[in-house]
Tab-separated table of C-alpha atoms (C1' of nucleotides) in Angstrom:
chain	number	residue	atom	x	y	z
A	26	UNK	CA	-82.762	-21.992	-20.837
A	27	UNK	CA	-82.325	-19.188	-18.338
A	28	UNK	CA	-84.941	-16.432	-18.893
A	29	UNK	CA	-83.483	-12.979	-18.230
A	30	UNK	CA	-84.999	-9.477	-17.819
A	31	UNK	CA	-82.539	-6.329	-18.284
A	32	UNK	CA	-83.024	-3.067	-16.622
A	33	UNK	CA	-80.919	-0.261	-17.406
A	34	UNK	CA	-81.768	3.347	-18.218
A	35	UNK	CA	-79.259	4.048	-20.791
A	36	UNK	CA	-80.624	2.279	-24.332
A	37	UNK	CA	-77.473	1.896	-25.875
A	38	UNK	CA	-76.265	-0.125	-23.011
A	39	UNK	CA	-79.303	-1.789	-22.485
A	40	UNK	CA	-79.108	-3.327	-26.343
A	41	UNK	CA	-75.469	-3.998	-26.092
A	42	UNK	CA	-76.039	-6.041	-22.878
A	43	UNK	CA	-79.043	-7.970	-24.471
A	44	UNK	CA	-76.643	-8.684	-27.548
A	45	UNK	CA	-73.808	-9.994	-25.313
A	46	UNK	CA	-76.200	-12.272	-23.107
A	47	UNK	CA	-78.112	-13.547	-26.464
A	48	UNK	CA	-74.748	-14.903	-27.774
A	49	UNK	CA	-74.946	-17.695	-25.155
A	50	UNK	CA	-77.095	-20.460	-26.220
A	51	UNK	CA	-78.539	-21.319	-22.524
A	52	UNK	CA	-79.672	-17.651	-22.018
A	53	UNK	CA	-82.379	-15.922	-23.398
A	54	UNK	CA	-83.232	-12.224	-22.737
A	55	UNK	CA	-87.019	-12.198	-22.567
A	56	UNK	CA	-87.501	-8.352	-21.660
A	57	UNK	CA	-85.793	-5.082	-21.626
A	58	UNK	CA	-86.768	-2.262	-19.331
A	59	UNK	CA	-85.573	1.200	-19.194
A	60	UNK	CA	-86.979	2.139	-15.557
A	61	UNK	CA	-87.482	0.568	-12.424
A	62	UNK	CA	-91.504	0.724	-12.794
A	63	UNK	CA	-91.198	-0.681	-16.164
A	64	UNK	CA	-89.021	-3.434	-14.705
A	65	UNK	CA	-91.350	-4.262	-12.080
A	66	UNK	CA	-94.236	-4.978	-14.437
A	67	UNK	CA	-92.350	-6.932	-16.825
A	68	UNK	CA	-91.156	-9.137	-13.922
A	69	UNK	CA	-94.707	-9.738	-12.965
A	70	UNK	CA	-95.916	-10.627	-16.359
A	71	UNK	CA	-92.730	-12.397	-17.939
A	72	UNK	CA	-91.596	-13.808	-14.564
A	73	UNK	CA	-88.074	-14.279	-15.603
A	74	UNK	CA	-85.501	-16.412	-13.711
A	75	UNK	CA	-83.001	-13.463	-13.099
A	76	UNK	CA	-83.239	-9.755	-13.235
A	77	UNK	CA	-80.045	-8.224	-13.949
A	78	UNK	CA	-80.566	-4.485	-13.136
A	79	UNK	CA	-78.605	-1.166	-12.728
A	80	UNK	CA	-78.975	0.489	-9.487
A	81	UNK	CA	-79.510	4.342	-10.669
A	82	UNK	CA	-82.760	4.334	-12.659
A	83	UNK	CA	-85.471	7.023	-12.809
A	84	UNK	CA	-88.524	6.508	-10.697
A	85	UNK	CA	-87.205	3.446	-8.699
A	86	UNK	CA	-83.876	2.358	-8.175
A	87	UNK	CA	-82.390	-1.199	-8.926
A	88	UNK	CA	-82.417	-1.420	-4.779
A	89	UNK	CA	-85.913	-0.119	-4.619
A	90	UNK	CA	-86.890	-2.956	-7.446
A	91	UNK	CA	-85.020	-5.583	-5.525
A	92	UNK	CA	-86.781	-4.935	-2.414
A	93	UNK	CA	-90.240	-4.707	-3.958
A	94	UNK	CA	-89.831	-8.065	-5.513
A	95	UNK	CA	-88.740	-9.465	-2.157
A	96	UNK	CA	-91.894	-8.090	-0.799
A	97	UNK	CA	-93.949	-9.719	-3.203
A	98	UNK	CA	-92.326	-12.953	-2.849
A	99	UNK	CA	-91.313	-13.148	-6.378
A	100	UNK	CA	-89.268	-16.143	-7.685
A	101	UNK	CA	-87.140	-13.734	-9.693
A	102	UNK	CA	-83.612	-13.715	-8.544
A	103	UNK	CA	-81.872	-10.008	-8.816
A	104	UNK	CA	-78.334	-9.574	-10.079
A	105	UNK	CA	-77.291	-5.717	-9.556
A	106	UNK	CA	-74.996	-4.767	-12.323
A	107	UNK	CA	-73.438	-1.392	-11.616
A	108	UNK	CA	-70.803	1.242	-11.926
A	109	UNK	CA	-70.350	1.922	-8.199
A	110	UNK	CA	-67.843	0.067	-6.272
A	111	UNK	CA	-69.308	1.552	-2.959
A	112	UNK	CA	-69.664	-0.630	-0.055
A	113	UNK	CA	-72.694	1.343	1.243
A	114	UNK	CA	-74.572	0.356	-1.979
A	115	UNK	CA	-73.628	-3.281	-1.805
A	116	UNK	CA	-74.833	-3.302	1.981
A	117	UNK	CA	-78.137	-1.872	0.899
A	118	UNK	CA	-78.236	-4.280	-1.925
A	119	UNK	CA	-78.029	-7.133	0.282
A	120	UNK	CA	-80.479	-5.738	2.752
A	121	UNK	CA	-82.605	-5.641	-0.117
A	122	UNK	CA	-82.304	-9.323	-1.017
A	123	UNK	CA	-80.335	-9.201	-4.160
A	124	UNK	CA	-78.618	-12.463	-5.051
A	125	UNK	CA	-75.652	-11.069	-6.996
A	126	UNK	CA	-73.730	-7.577	-7.264
A	127	UNK	CA	-71.470	-7.197	-10.294
A	128	UNK	CA	-69.571	-4.035	-11.369
A	129	UNK	CA	-69.354	-2.754	-14.750
A	130	UNK	CA	-65.934	-2.616	-14.936
A	131	UNK	CA	-65.676	-6.470	-14.509
A	132	UNK	CA	-64.792	-8.283	-17.711
A	133	UNK	CA	-67.869	-9.019	-20.093
A	134	UNK	CA	-67.512	-12.538	-19.822
A	135	UNK	CA	-68.244	-12.750	-16.022
A	136	UNK	CA	-71.661	-11.326	-16.746
A	137	UNK	CA	-73.064	-14.628	-18.301
A	138	UNK	CA	-71.605	-16.760	-15.598
A	139	UNK	CA	-72.528	-14.691	-12.948
A	140	UNK	CA	-76.124	-14.935	-14.489
A	141	UNK	CA	-75.947	-18.663	-14.409
A	142	UNK	CA	-74.694	-18.679	-11.184
A	143	UNK	CA	-77.646	-16.718	-9.648
A	144	UNK	CA	-80.193	-18.615	-11.721
A	145	UNK	CA	-78.731	-21.748	-9.555
A	146	UNK	CA	-79.396	-19.914	-6.243
A	147	UNK	CA	-75.745	-19.019	-5.756
A	148	UNK	CA	-74.616	-15.680	-4.272
A	149	UNK	CA	-72.177	-13.523	-6.720
A	150	UNK	CA	-70.578	-10.863	-5.243
A	151	UNK	CA	-66.564	-9.690	-5.570
A	152	UNK	CA	-65.134	-10.895	-2.322
A	153	UNK	CA	-63.152	-7.727	-1.956
A	154	UNK	CA	-66.036	-5.314	-2.134
A	155	UNK	CA	-67.946	-7.417	0.373
A	156	UNK	CA	-65.124	-7.083	2.808
A	157	UNK	CA	-64.950	-3.533	2.293
A	158	UNK	CA	-68.744	-3.400	2.946
A	159	UNK	CA	-68.516	-4.752	6.419
A	160	UNK	CA	-65.129	-2.799	7.367
A	161	UNK	CA	-66.438	0.224	6.189
A	162	UNK	CA	-69.550	0.707	7.860
A	163	UNK	CA	-71.619	3.989	7.350
A	164	UNK	CA	-70.929	6.313	10.503
A	165	UNK	CA	-74.042	8.824	9.904
A	166	UNK	CA	-77.205	8.669	11.329
A	167	UNK	CA	-80.607	8.892	9.657
A	168	UNK	CA	-80.816	12.583	10.279
A	169	UNK	CA	-77.015	13.389	9.262
A	170	UNK	CA	-77.493	11.716	5.746
A	171	UNK	CA	-80.428	13.704	5.374
A	172	UNK	CA	-78.980	17.045	5.928
A	173	UNK	CA	-75.541	16.118	4.361
A	174	UNK	CA	-77.699	15.408	1.155
A	175	UNK	CA	-79.347	18.659	1.173
A	176	UNK	CA	-76.416	20.463	2.055
A	177	UNK	CA	-74.648	18.859	-1.020
A	178	UNK	CA	-77.150	20.548	-3.172
A	179	UNK	CA	-76.247	23.885	-1.910
A	180	UNK	CA	-79.093	24.604	0.246
A	181	UNK	CA	-78.314	26.951	3.382
A	182	UNK	CA	-78.239	25.780	6.649
A	183	UNK	CA	-81.527	28.067	7.169
A	184	UNK	CA	-83.130	26.371	3.879
A	185	UNK	CA	-82.272	22.936	5.013
A	186	UNK	CA	-83.888	23.839	8.548
A	187	UNK	CA	-87.055	24.831	6.936
A	188	UNK	CA	-86.937	21.731	4.799
A	189	UNK	CA	-86.632	19.490	7.604
A	190	UNK	CA	-88.616	21.430	10.332
A	191	UNK	CA	-85.541	21.931	12.624
A	192	UNK	CA	-83.964	24.721	13.913
A	193	UNK	CA	-81.110	26.521	12.245
A	194	UNK	CA	-78.698	25.829	15.088
A	195	UNK	CA	-79.608	22.303	15.117
A	196	UNK	CA	-78.802	21.893	11.347
A	197	UNK	CA	-75.222	23.395	12.086
A	198	UNK	CA	-75.001	20.961	15.179
A	199	UNK	CA	-75.880	18.150	12.988
A	200	UNK	CA	-73.224	19.271	10.290
A	201	UNK	CA	-70.547	19.834	12.824
A	202	UNK	CA	-70.889	16.268	14.106
A	203	UNK	CA	-71.090	14.960	10.655
A	204	UNK	CA	-67.862	16.763	9.364
A	205	UNK	CA	-66.169	15.371	12.816
A	206	UNK	CA	-67.118	11.865	11.805
A	207	UNK	CA	-65.865	12.027	8.186
A	208	UNK	CA	-62.738	13.941	9.147
A	209	UNK	CA	-63.968	16.489	6.345
A	210	UNK	CA	-63.220	20.166	6.793
A	211	UNK	CA	-66.211	21.569	5.254
A	212	UNK	CA	-69.709	20.223	3.679
A	213	UNK	CA	-68.352	19.840	-0.101
A	214	UNK	CA	-65.532	17.484	1.439
A	215	UNK	CA	-68.080	15.847	3.549
A	216	UNK	CA	-70.672	15.294	0.669
A	217	UNK	CA	-68.135	14.064	-1.786
A	218	UNK	CA	-66.606	11.557	0.676
A	219	UNK	CA	-70.075	10.258	1.602
A	220	UNK	CA	-70.978	9.900	-1.842
A	221	UNK	CA	-67.872	8.177	-3.094
A	222	UNK	CA	-68.195	5.738	-0.174
A	223	UNK	CA	-71.753	4.966	-0.826
A	224	UNK	CA	-73.148	6.261	2.208
A	225	UNK	CA	-75.531	8.700	0.644
B	30	UNK	CA	-65.795	-4.165	-43.884
B	31	UNK	CA	-65.444	-1.261	-41.547
B	32	UNK	CA	-62.894	-1.543	-38.925
B	33	UNK	CA	-63.585	-0.249	-35.718
B	34	UNK	CA	-61.821	0.563	-32.358
B	35	UNK	CA	-63.636	0.755	-28.870
B	36	UNK	CA	-62.582	2.813	-25.895
B	37	UNK	CA	-64.576	2.753	-22.753
B	38	UNK	CA	-63.260	2.284	-19.044
B	39	UNK	CA	-65.903	-0.064	-17.930
B	40	UNK	CA	-65.114	-3.624	-19.157
B	41	UNK	CA	-68.706	-4.945	-19.176
B	42	UNK	CA	-69.904	-2.241	-21.378
B	43	UNK	CA	-66.901	-2.585	-23.687
B	44	UNK	CA	-67.568	-6.165	-24.195
B	45	UNK	CA	-71.208	-5.817	-24.432
B	46	UNK	CA	-70.815	-3.110	-27.277
B	47	UNK	CA	-68.098	-4.951	-29.116
B	48	UNK	CA	-70.684	-8.094	-29.175
B	49	UNK	CA	-73.170	-5.678	-30.490
B	50	UNK	CA	-71.411	-4.315	-33.243
B	51	UNK	CA	-70.014	-7.593	-34.407
B	52	UNK	CA	-73.521	-9.066	-34.845
B	53	UNK	CA	-73.660	-6.719	-38.068
B	54	UNK	CA	-71.570	-8.475	-41.067
B	55	UNK	CA	-70.036	-5.278	-42.571
B	56	UNK	CA	-68.632	-4.110	-39.033
B	57	UNK	CA	-65.443	-5.742	-37.522
B	58	UNK	CA	-64.150	-4.690	-33.912
B	59	UNK	CA	-60.492	-4.936	-34.308
B	60	UNK	CA	-59.733	-3.915	-31.029
B	61	UNK	CA	-60.914	-2.689	-27.410
B	62	UNK	CA	-59.125	-0.214	-25.018
B	63	UNK	CA	-59.962	0.535	-21.505
B	64	UNK	CA	-58.311	3.985	-21.201
B	65	UNK	CA	-57.435	7.058	-23.701
B	66	UNK	CA	-53.488	5.952	-23.693
B	67	UNK	CA	-54.385	2.515	-24.568
B	68	UNK	CA	-56.818	3.668	-27.182
B	69	UNK	CA	-54.360	6.021	-28.757
B	70	UNK	CA	-51.871	3.375	-29.076
B	71	UNK	CA	-53.943	0.791	-30.868
B	72	UNK	CA	-55.111	3.576	-33.154
B	73	UNK	CA	-51.844	3.856	-34.258
B	74	UNK	CA	-51.001	0.570	-34.953
B	75	UNK	CA	-54.342	-0.937	-35.898
B	76	UNK	CA	-55.194	2.237	-37.712
B	77	UNK	CA	-59.056	1.535	-37.725
B	78	UNK	CA	-61.588	3.280	-39.518
B	79	UNK	CA	-63.781	4.561	-36.595
B	80	UNK	CA	-62.840	4.933	-33.032
B	81	UNK	CA	-65.870	4.654	-31.098
B	82	UNK	CA	-65.062	6.296	-27.512
B	83	UNK	CA	-66.310	7.478	-24.139
B	84	UNK	CA	-65.141	10.717	-22.738
B	85	UNK	CA	-64.586	9.913	-19.077
B	86	UNK	CA	-61.731	7.717	-19.155
B	87	UNK	CA	-58.907	7.398	-16.872
B	88	UNK	CA	-55.572	9.287	-17.974
B	89	UNK	CA	-56.823	10.657	-21.260
B	90	UNK	CA	-60.203	11.499	-21.817
B	91	UNK	CA	-62.121	10.796	-25.076
B	92	UNK	CA	-61.832	14.628	-26.138
B	93	UNK	CA	-58.165	14.744	-25.393
B	94	UNK	CA	-57.927	11.558	-27.532
B	95	UNK	CA	-59.960	12.986	-30.318
B	96	UNK	CA	-57.635	16.496	-30.207
B	97	UNK	CA	-54.560	14.015	-30.345
B	98	UNK	CA	-55.766	11.940	-33.486
B	99	UNK	CA	-56.560	15.152	-35.017
B	100	UNK	CA	-53.212	16.726	-34.312
B	101	UNK	CA	-51.288	13.415	-35.622
B	102	UNK	CA	-53.478	13.752	-38.853
B	103	UNK	CA	-54.897	10.453	-38.334
B	104	UNK	CA	-57.432	9.090	-40.878
B	105	UNK	CA	-59.259	7.460	-38.086
B	106	UNK	CA	-62.655	9.254	-37.574
B	107	UNK	CA	-64.192	9.640	-34.045
B	108	UNK	CA	-67.450	8.761	-32.726
B	109	UNK	CA	-68.096	9.963	-29.234
B	110	UNK	CA	-70.468	7.645	-27.298
B	111	UNK	CA	-71.255	9.234	-23.859
B	112	UNK	CA	-73.508	9.393	-21.018
B	113	UNK	CA	-73.697	13.389	-21.096
B	114	UNK	CA	-76.213	15.346	-22.948
B	115	UNK	CA	-74.323	18.327	-22.188
B	116	UNK	CA	-73.822	21.203	-24.769
B	117	UNK	CA	-70.372	22.211	-23.238
B	118	UNK	CA	-69.106	18.704	-23.845
B	119	UNK	CA	-70.493	18.737	-27.484
B	120	UNK	CA	-68.817	22.022	-28.153
B	121	UNK	CA	-65.381	20.703	-26.933
B	122	UNK	CA	-66.025	17.620	-28.918
B	123	UNK	CA	-66.759	19.575	-32.127
B	124	UNK	CA	-63.572	21.790	-31.455
B	125	UNK	CA	-61.301	18.549	-30.984
B	126	UNK	CA	-62.525	17.565	-34.461
B	127	UNK	CA	-64.923	14.517	-33.714
B	128	UNK	CA	-67.003	13.444	-36.406
B	129	UNK	CA	-69.835	12.124	-34.562
B	130	UNK	CA	-71.424	12.443	-31.023
B	131	UNK	CA	-74.115	9.981	-29.858
B	132	UNK	CA	-75.673	9.311	-26.466
B	133	UNK	CA	-75.595	6.362	-24.416
B	134	UNK	CA	-79.425	6.672	-24.005
B	135	UNK	CA	-79.873	6.364	-27.855
B	136	UNK	CA	-81.532	3.030	-29.030
B	137	UNK	CA	-78.710	0.364	-29.536
B	138	UNK	CA	-79.457	0.026	-33.208
B	139	UNK	CA	-78.724	3.564	-33.822
B	140	UNK	CA	-74.988	2.789	-33.008
B	141	UNK	CA	-74.083	0.623	-36.046
B	142	UNK	CA	-75.773	3.290	-38.192
B	143	UNK	CA	-74.000	5.767	-36.591
B	144	UNK	CA	-70.833	4.031	-37.193
B	145	UNK	CA	-71.601	3.591	-40.922
B	146	UNK	CA	-72.243	7.238	-41.595
B	147	UNK	CA	-68.835	8.317	-39.762
B	148	UNK	CA	-67.148	5.963	-41.675
B	149	UNK	CA	-68.402	7.856	-44.798
B	150	UNK	CA	-67.229	10.974	-43.703
B	151	UNK	CA	-70.766	12.147	-42.626
B	152	UNK	CA	-71.460	13.958	-39.291
B	153	UNK	CA	-73.849	12.436	-36.794
B	154	UNK	CA	-74.747	14.436	-34.140
B	155	UNK	CA	-78.155	14.717	-32.617
B	156	UNK	CA	-79.710	17.947	-33.781
B	157	UNK	CA	-81.360	19.117	-30.605
B	158	UNK	CA	-78.159	18.628	-28.920
B	159	UNK	CA	-76.135	20.835	-31.399
B	160	UNK	CA	-78.892	23.509	-31.040
B	161	UNK	CA	-78.339	23.749	-27.235
B	162	UNK	CA	-74.839	23.643	-27.459
B	163	UNK	CA	-74.643	27.114	-29.535
B	164	UNK	CA	-77.673	28.511	-27.504
B	165	UNK	CA	-76.140	27.877	-24.067
B	166	UNK	CA	-72.435	29.016	-24.374
B	167	UNK	CA	-69.960	28.693	-21.350
B	168	UNK	CA	-69.948	32.183	-19.856
B	169	UNK	CA	-66.976	31.468	-17.448
B	170	UNK	CA	-63.560	32.585	-18.109
B	171	UNK	CA	-60.520	29.966	-17.933
B	172	UNK	CA	-59.417	31.488	-14.614
B	173	UNK	CA	-62.900	31.229	-13.386
B	174	UNK	CA	-63.390	27.572	-14.240
B	175	UNK	CA	-60.198	26.723	-12.694
B	176	UNK	CA	-61.169	28.341	-9.419
B	177	UNK	CA	-64.823	26.833	-9.592
B	178	UNK	CA	-63.092	23.344	-10.326
B	179	UNK	CA	-61.040	23.539	-7.235
B	180	UNK	CA	-63.910	25.205	-5.085
B	181	UNK	CA	-66.092	22.136	-5.959
B	182	UNK	CA	-63.537	19.714	-4.515
B	183	UNK	CA	-63.802	21.438	-0.938
B	184	UNK	CA	-60.709	23.343	-1.147
B	185	UNK	CA	-60.682	26.797	0.894
B	186	UNK	CA	-60.264	30.118	-0.577
B	187	UNK	CA	-56.854	30.189	0.702
B	188	UNK	CA	-55.946	26.768	-0.477
B	189	UNK	CA	-57.032	27.678	-3.796
B	190	UNK	CA	-55.120	30.724	-3.852
B	191	UNK	CA	-52.024	28.924	-3.104
B	192	UNK	CA	-52.615	26.464	-5.601
B	193	UNK	CA	-53.017	28.852	-8.535
B	194	UNK	CA	-50.517	31.411	-6.897
B	195	UNK	CA	-53.028	34.122	-6.320
B	196	UNK	CA	-54.224	36.266	-3.499
B	197	UNK	CA	-56.791	34.882	-1.400
B	198	UNK	CA	-59.017	37.879	-2.053
B	199	UNK	CA	-58.548	37.429	-5.947
B	200	UNK	CA	-60.116	34.060	-5.421
B	201	UNK	CA	-62.917	35.644	-3.400
B	202	UNK	CA	-63.259	38.004	-6.520
B	203	UNK	CA	-63.294	35.570	-9.109
B	204	UNK	CA	-65.806	33.134	-6.918
B	205	UNK	CA	-68.014	36.137	-6.405
B	206	UNK	CA	-68.285	36.847	-10.055
B	207	UNK	CA	-68.646	33.107	-11.126
B	208	UNK	CA	-71.589	33.114	-8.715
B	209	UNK	CA	-73.280	36.145	-10.291
B	210	UNK	CA	-72.749	34.600	-13.862
B	211	UNK	CA	-74.218	31.406	-13.006
B	212	UNK	CA	-76.940	32.963	-10.851
B	213	UNK	CA	-75.800	30.765	-7.945
B	214	UNK	CA	-76.099	31.585	-4.226
B	215	UNK	CA	-72.928	29.551	-3.186
B	216	UNK	CA	-70.094	27.712	-4.362
B	217	UNK	CA	-72.007	24.225	-4.339
B	218	UNK	CA	-74.760	25.482	-6.456
B	219	UNK	CA	-72.621	27.058	-8.838
B	220	UNK	CA	-70.188	23.771	-9.030
B	221	UNK	CA	-73.238	21.475	-9.729
B	222	UNK	CA	-74.640	23.863	-12.258
B	223	UNK	CA	-71.455	24.357	-14.163
B	224	UNK	CA	-70.993	20.501	-14.106
B	225	UNK	CA	-74.528	19.706	-15.345
B	226	UNK	CA	-74.085	22.250	-18.171
B	227	UNK	CA	-70.794	20.699	-19.095
B	228	UNK	CA	-68.917	23.945	-18.417
B	229	UNK	CA	-66.411	22.116	-16.149
C	11	DC	C1'	-91.813	6.697	39.335
C	12	DT	C1'	-87.172	7.682	38.486
C	13	DG	C1'	-83.096	8.128	35.932
C	14	DT	C1'	-80.605	7.916	31.541
C	15	DT	C1'	-80.331	8.416	26.798
C	16	DC	C1'	-81.486	10.765	22.611
C	17	DA	C1'	-82.827	14.274	19.587
C	18	DC	C1'	-83.401	19.032	19.022
C	19	DA	C1'	-82.569	23.778	20.789
C	20	DT	C1'	-80.158	28.170	22.153
C	21	DG	C1'	-76.183	31.155	22.626
C	22	DA	C1'	-71.696	32.916	21.834
C	23	DC	C1'	-67.788	33.172	19.409
C	24	DA	C1'	-64.247	32.416	15.500
C	25	DA	C1'	-63.384	31.405	10.937
C	26	DA	C1'	-64.628	31.297	6.286
C	27	DT	C1'	-67.383	33.187	2.413
C	28	DG	C1'	-69.025	36.689	-0.364
C	29	DT	C1'	-69.866	41.638	-1.827
C	30	DC	C1'	-68.223	45.633	-3.346
C	31	DA	C1'	-65.386	49.759	-4.104
C	32	DT	C1'	-61.177	51.053	-5.328
C	33	DA	C1'	-56.525	50.586	-7.476
C	34	DA	C1'	-51.975	48.759	-9.606
C	35	DA	C1'	-49.483	46.058	-13.085
C	36	DA	C1'	-49.188	43.733	-17.056
C	37	DA	C1'	-50.802	42.921	-21.537
C	38	DA	C1'	-52.697	44.658	-25.779
C	39	DG	C1'	-54.342	48.108	-28.982
C	40	DT	C1'	-53.613	52.244	-31.455
D	16	DA	C1'	-45.040	56.042	-26.531
D	17	DC	C1'	-49.555	56.589	-24.930
D	18	DT	C1'	-54.196	54.762	-23.844
D	19	DT	C1'	-57.237	51.165	-22.939
D	20	DT	C1'	-58.353	46.560	-21.129
D	21	DT	C1'	-57.509	42.709	-18.664
D	22	DT	C1'	-55.781	40.312	-14.637
D	23	DT	C1'	-54.831	40.461	-10.022
D	24	DA	C1'	-54.903	42.783	-5.406
D	25	DT	C1'	-56.344	45.008	-1.067
D	26	DG	C1'	-59.598	46.434	2.403
D	27	DA	C1'	-63.940	47.059	4.651
D	28	DC	C1'	-67.836	44.981	5.762
D	29	DA	C1'	-71.973	41.609	5.973
D	30	DT	C1'	-73.568	36.906	6.015
D	31	DT	C1'	-72.845	32.144	6.411
D	32	DT	C1'	-70.574	28.169	8.149
D	33	DG	C1'	-68.746	25.828	11.550
D	34	DT	C1'	-67.177	24.852	16.983
D	35	DC	C1'	-68.767	24.141	21.470
D	36	DA	C1'	-71.070	24.519	26.015
D	37	DT	C1'	-75.155	23.930	27.900
D	38	DG	C1'	-79.898	22.984	28.512
D	39	DT	C1'	-84.900	21.005	27.301
D	40	DG	C1'	-88.298	17.569	26.300
D	41	DA	C1'	-89.507	12.991	24.722
D	42	DA	C1'	-88.519	8.381	24.703
D	43	DC	C1'	-86.622	4.634	26.734
D	44	DA	C1'	-84.598	1.289	30.559
D	45	DG	C1'	-84.965	-0.359	35.200
DNA sequence: CTGTTCACATGACAAATGTCATAAAAAAGT
DNA sequence: ACTTTTTTATGACATTTGTCATGTGAACAG
């Protein structure tokens, strides 16, 4: 019997996924968490075989959660179940030590199979997504990502400079370099592209 | 036996929701659609009692779908199941004639109850969301919304002007008026706010 | 210790954005 | 037919964004 913990911030989806997995006679959903912190706690008390988790959750993301479990040398294997077919997310997921990465637009019957494979120690990742991840590396430096993130929220260059303790001209330079790297005409295009690619 | 059609672009969530609803002995999921067009076709052939649909789907949104069913004088009642707690979406949903509006962060057991109530001709809407909808009207005109939508994709004022067959100065005037209405300092802030409020 | 690289800064300039006053044409109301 | 309202446009100006050349200081390599 494979013991599963589910983490997903949308309660409706959480309950539905639990119903789906509990249809399988060899799978048992032992806990449901609505956020990363709750999931971390439940992993430590219930010690499930597999954690199935979304990425975007309040407080702690699924990627943070995976990294934490790895740091704690937990035996629980992590299967990411997310909306985002973004190579940047997959790369970060692998770096965080996850064992599987499944998209929510995959057929529902793949979930149970993926959970079984992950429980056996196999890695479950869509091959096309894996290929895109390595052929589409994040071209932005850490500073560029910080600045683009802030620019995408509507902060002015001056406000970004104050936030990051840089000169306003430095921010303009970094942004200009970022636009060139992403082949974007302005910060709006750059931000959307980077978001879409999972680089932010 | 209440016959249900599900529409949701994420196959995993679609299958999970079907599993959840099929646990109830008085509910029967007679079809699953991955997009609005497919859902519309299935509604006409399967003639379900209730359509449970997301809003954001490729091709035709759940709101467009509801409006189409209304125009066709279909007997199928529509229950929206969405991520967005945005008053603007709820208002548009009611205008489109939907019978229920449920958020995906509601508990899973509320879905079956909501489907039953909608099937009985009752309206199912979170009261707090309803209140927010009417106390937070969309301040933007149709033209302002068109222009802000395009600005949010990174188009320049000149490009927006060409797209909408206006003068570039006219676009600047409309955008300036929009920023004033939303108390935003620039188009990025305005776009994010309007998106968050469901006004776009 | 010296040379190179990287992160950050300065300054000048062009282009784009945003503000505001004013006005013309079309649509709507009387 | 006339008046009012709405939509769109023009022009001037200020501010912000983006480009680019050049430079400084810290960190790193030899």
